[in-house]
Every structure is written in structure tokens, then in C-alpha cells.
Short mmCIF file of N, CA and C in Angstrom, two decimals:
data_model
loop_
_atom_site.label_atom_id
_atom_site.label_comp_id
_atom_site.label_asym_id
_atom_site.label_seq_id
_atom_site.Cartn_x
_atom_site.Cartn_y
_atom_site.Cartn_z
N UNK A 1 40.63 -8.08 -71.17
CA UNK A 1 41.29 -8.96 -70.23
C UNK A 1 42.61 -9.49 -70.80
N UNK A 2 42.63 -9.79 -72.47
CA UNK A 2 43.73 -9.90 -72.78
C UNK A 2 44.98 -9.14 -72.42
N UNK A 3 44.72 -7.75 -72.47
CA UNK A 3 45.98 -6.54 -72.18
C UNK A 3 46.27 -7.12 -71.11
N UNK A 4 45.56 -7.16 -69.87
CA UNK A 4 45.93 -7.32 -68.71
C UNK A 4 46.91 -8.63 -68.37
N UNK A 5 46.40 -9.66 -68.95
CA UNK A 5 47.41 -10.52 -68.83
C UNK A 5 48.39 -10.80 -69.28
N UNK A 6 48.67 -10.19 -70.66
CA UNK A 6 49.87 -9.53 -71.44
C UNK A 6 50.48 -8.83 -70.10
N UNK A 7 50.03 -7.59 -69.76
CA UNK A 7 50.68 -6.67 -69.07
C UNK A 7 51.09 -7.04 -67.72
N UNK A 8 50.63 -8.47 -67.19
CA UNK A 8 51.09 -9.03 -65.90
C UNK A 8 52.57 -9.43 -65.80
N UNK A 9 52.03 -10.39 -67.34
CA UNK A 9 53.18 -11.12 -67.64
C UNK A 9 54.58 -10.48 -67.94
N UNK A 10 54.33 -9.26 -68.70
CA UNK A 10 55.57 -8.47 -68.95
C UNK A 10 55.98 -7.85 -67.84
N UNK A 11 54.99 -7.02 -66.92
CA UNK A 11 55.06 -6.28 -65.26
C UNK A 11 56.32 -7.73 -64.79
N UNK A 12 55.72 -8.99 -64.91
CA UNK A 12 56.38 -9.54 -63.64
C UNK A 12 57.86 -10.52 -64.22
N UNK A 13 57.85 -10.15 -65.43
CA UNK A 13 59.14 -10.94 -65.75
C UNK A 13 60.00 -9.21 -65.94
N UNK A 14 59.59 -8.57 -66.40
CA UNK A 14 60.51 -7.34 -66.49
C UNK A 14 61.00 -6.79 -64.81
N UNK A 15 60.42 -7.22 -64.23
CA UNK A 15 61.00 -6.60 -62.47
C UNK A 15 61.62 -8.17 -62.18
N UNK A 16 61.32 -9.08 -62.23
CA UNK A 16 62.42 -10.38 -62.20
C UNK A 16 63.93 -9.58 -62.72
N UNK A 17 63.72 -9.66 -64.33
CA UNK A 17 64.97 -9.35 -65.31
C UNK A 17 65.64 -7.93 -64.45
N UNK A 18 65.08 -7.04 -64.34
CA UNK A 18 65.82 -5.59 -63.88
C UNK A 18 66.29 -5.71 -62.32
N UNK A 19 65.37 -6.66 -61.48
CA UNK A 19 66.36 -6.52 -60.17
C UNK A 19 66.95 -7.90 -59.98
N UNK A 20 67.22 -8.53 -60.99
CA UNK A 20 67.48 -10.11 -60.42
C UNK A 20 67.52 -10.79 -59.52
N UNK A 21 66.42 -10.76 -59.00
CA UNK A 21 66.21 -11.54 -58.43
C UNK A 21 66.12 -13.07 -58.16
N UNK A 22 67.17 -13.74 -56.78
CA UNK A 22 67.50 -14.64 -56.98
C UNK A 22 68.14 -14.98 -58.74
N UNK A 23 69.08 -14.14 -59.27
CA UNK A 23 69.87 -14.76 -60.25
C UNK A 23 68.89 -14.81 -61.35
N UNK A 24 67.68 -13.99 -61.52
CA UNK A 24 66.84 -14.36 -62.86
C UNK A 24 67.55 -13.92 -63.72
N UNK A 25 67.95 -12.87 -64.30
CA UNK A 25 69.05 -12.54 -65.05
C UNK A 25 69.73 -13.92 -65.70
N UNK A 26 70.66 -13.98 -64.85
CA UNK A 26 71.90 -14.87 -65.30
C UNK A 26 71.21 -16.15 -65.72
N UNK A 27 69.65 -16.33 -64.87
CA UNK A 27 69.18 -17.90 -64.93
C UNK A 27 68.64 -17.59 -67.05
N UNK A 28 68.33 -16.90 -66.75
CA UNK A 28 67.72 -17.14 -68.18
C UNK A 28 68.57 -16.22 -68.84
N UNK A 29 69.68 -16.02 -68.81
CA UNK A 29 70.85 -15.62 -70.08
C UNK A 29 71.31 -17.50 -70.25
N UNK A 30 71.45 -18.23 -69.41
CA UNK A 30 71.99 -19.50 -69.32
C UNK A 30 70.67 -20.55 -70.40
N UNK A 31 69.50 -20.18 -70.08
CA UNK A 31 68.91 -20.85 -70.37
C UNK A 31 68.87 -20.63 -72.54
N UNK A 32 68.65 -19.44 -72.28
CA UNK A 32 68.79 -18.46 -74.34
C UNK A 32 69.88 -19.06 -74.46
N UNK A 33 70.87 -19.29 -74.08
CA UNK A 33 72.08 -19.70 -74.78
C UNK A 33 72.52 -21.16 -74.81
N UNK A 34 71.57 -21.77 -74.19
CA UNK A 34 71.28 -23.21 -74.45
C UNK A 34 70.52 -23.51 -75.39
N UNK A 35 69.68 -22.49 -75.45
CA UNK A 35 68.73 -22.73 -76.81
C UNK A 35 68.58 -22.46 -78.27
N UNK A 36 69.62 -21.11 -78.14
CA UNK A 36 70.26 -20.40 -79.83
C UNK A 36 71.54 -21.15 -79.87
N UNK A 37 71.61 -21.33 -81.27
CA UNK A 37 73.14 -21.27 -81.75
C UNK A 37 74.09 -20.69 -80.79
N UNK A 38 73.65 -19.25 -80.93
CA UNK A 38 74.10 -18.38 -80.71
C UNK A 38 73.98 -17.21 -80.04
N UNK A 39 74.97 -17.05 -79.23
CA UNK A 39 74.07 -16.36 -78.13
C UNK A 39 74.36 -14.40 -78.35
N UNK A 40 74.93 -14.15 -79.60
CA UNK A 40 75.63 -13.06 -79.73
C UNK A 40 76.13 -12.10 -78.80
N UNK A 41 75.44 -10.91 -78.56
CA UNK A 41 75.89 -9.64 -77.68
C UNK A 41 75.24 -10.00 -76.41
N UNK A 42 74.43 -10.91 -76.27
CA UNK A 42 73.71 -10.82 -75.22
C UNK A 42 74.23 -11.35 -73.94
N UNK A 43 73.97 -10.67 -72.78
CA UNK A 43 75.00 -11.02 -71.37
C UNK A 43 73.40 -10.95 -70.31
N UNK A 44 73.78 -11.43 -69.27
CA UNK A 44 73.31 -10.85 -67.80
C UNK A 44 72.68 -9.66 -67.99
N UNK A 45 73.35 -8.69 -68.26
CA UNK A 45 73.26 -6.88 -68.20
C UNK A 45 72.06 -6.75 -69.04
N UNK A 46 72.54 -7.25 -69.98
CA UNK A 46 71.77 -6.79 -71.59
C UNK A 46 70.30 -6.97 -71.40
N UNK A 47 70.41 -8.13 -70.68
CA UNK A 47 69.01 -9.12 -70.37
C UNK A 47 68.14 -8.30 -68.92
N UNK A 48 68.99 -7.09 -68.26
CA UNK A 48 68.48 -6.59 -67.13
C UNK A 48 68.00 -4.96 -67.89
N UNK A 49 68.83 -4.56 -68.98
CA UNK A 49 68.21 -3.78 -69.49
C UNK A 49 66.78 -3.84 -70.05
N UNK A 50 66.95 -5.01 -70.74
CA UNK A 50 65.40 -5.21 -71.61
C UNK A 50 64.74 -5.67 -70.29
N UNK A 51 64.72 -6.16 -69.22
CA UNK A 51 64.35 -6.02 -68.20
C UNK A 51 63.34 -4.84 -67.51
N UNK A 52 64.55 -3.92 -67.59
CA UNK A 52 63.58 -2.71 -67.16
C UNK A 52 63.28 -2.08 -68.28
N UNK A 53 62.94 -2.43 -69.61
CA UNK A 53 61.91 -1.75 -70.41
C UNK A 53 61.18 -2.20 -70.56
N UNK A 54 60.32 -3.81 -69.91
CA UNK A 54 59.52 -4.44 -69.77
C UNK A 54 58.79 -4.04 -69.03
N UNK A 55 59.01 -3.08 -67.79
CA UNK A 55 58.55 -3.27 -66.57
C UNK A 55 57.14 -1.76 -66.91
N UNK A 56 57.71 -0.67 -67.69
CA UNK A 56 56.44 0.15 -68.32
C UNK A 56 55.82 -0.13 -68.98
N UNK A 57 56.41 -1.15 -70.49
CA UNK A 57 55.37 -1.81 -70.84
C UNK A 57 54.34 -2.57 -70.42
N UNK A 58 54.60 -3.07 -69.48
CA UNK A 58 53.71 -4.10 -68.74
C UNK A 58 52.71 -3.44 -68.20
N UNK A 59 53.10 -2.46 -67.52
CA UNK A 59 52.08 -1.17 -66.74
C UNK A 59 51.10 -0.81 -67.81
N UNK A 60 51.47 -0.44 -68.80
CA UNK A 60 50.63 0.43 -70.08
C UNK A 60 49.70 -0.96 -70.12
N UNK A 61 50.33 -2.15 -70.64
CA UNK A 61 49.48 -2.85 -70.76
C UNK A 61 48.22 -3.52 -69.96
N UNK A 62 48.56 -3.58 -68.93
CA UNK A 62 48.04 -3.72 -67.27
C UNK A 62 46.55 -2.91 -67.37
N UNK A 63 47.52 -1.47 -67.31
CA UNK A 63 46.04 -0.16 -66.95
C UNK A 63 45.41 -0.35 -68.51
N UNK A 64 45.92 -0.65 -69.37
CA UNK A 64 44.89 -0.27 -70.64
C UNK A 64 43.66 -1.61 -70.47
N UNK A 65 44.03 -2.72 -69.68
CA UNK A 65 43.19 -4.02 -69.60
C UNK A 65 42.23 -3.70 -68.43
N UNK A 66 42.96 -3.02 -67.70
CA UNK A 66 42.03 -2.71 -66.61
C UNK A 66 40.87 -1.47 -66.92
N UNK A 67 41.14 -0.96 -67.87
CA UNK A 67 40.48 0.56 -67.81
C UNK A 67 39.54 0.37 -68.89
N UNK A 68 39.52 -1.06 -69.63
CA UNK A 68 39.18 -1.05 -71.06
C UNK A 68 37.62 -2.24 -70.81
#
């Protein structure tokens, strides 16, 4: 049950981050850079990429909770 809720959590913030919806993107590039020093390379974009590499992880994690 753990995977699964790992894998929700990543499923549903990684499809937030990749289609930004309502501004999730930008909302939480605003929010990291209130909270680091420093906000280095990181933009909107950057944050929609790791976005959509969240969104398989989440799946893997999902079906392995469900199947397990």
C-alpha cells in the first residue's frame, strides 16, 4: 500500500507539473525560490520537465502497489 501512495502522489503532482495546470508550474517554481538561497538553473520549464518524468514513475509505482 505504501508504493501506491508513493505512486499517487508522484502520478498526481507530475501531471500538475507537466501540464500546468492552473499555473502549477510557475506556482511552485515561486514557492522553491522562496525557500532556497538559491534558486539556480531552475525555471517554470525545468520544473515541467521533471514534471513529466514524474508522471511514469508514479505509474510504476501505482501498479507495483496495486499488483503487490
Amino acid at each position: 500500500m505504501f508504493f501506491a501512495a508513493i505512486g499517487s502522489i508522484f502520478l498526481i503532482a507530475g501531471l500538475l507539473l507537466a501540464t500546468n495546470v492552473a499555473g502549477a508550474a510557475q506556482r511552485a517554481y515561486q514557492m522553491y525560490a522562496q525557500l532556497t538561497p538559491r534558486a539556480g538553473t531552475a525555471t517554470p520549464t525545468t520544473l515541467r520537465i521533471v514534471g513529466a518524468f514524474w508522471i511514469p514513475l508514479g505509474a510504476f509505482f501505482l501498479t507495483v502497489g496495486l499488483l503487490r
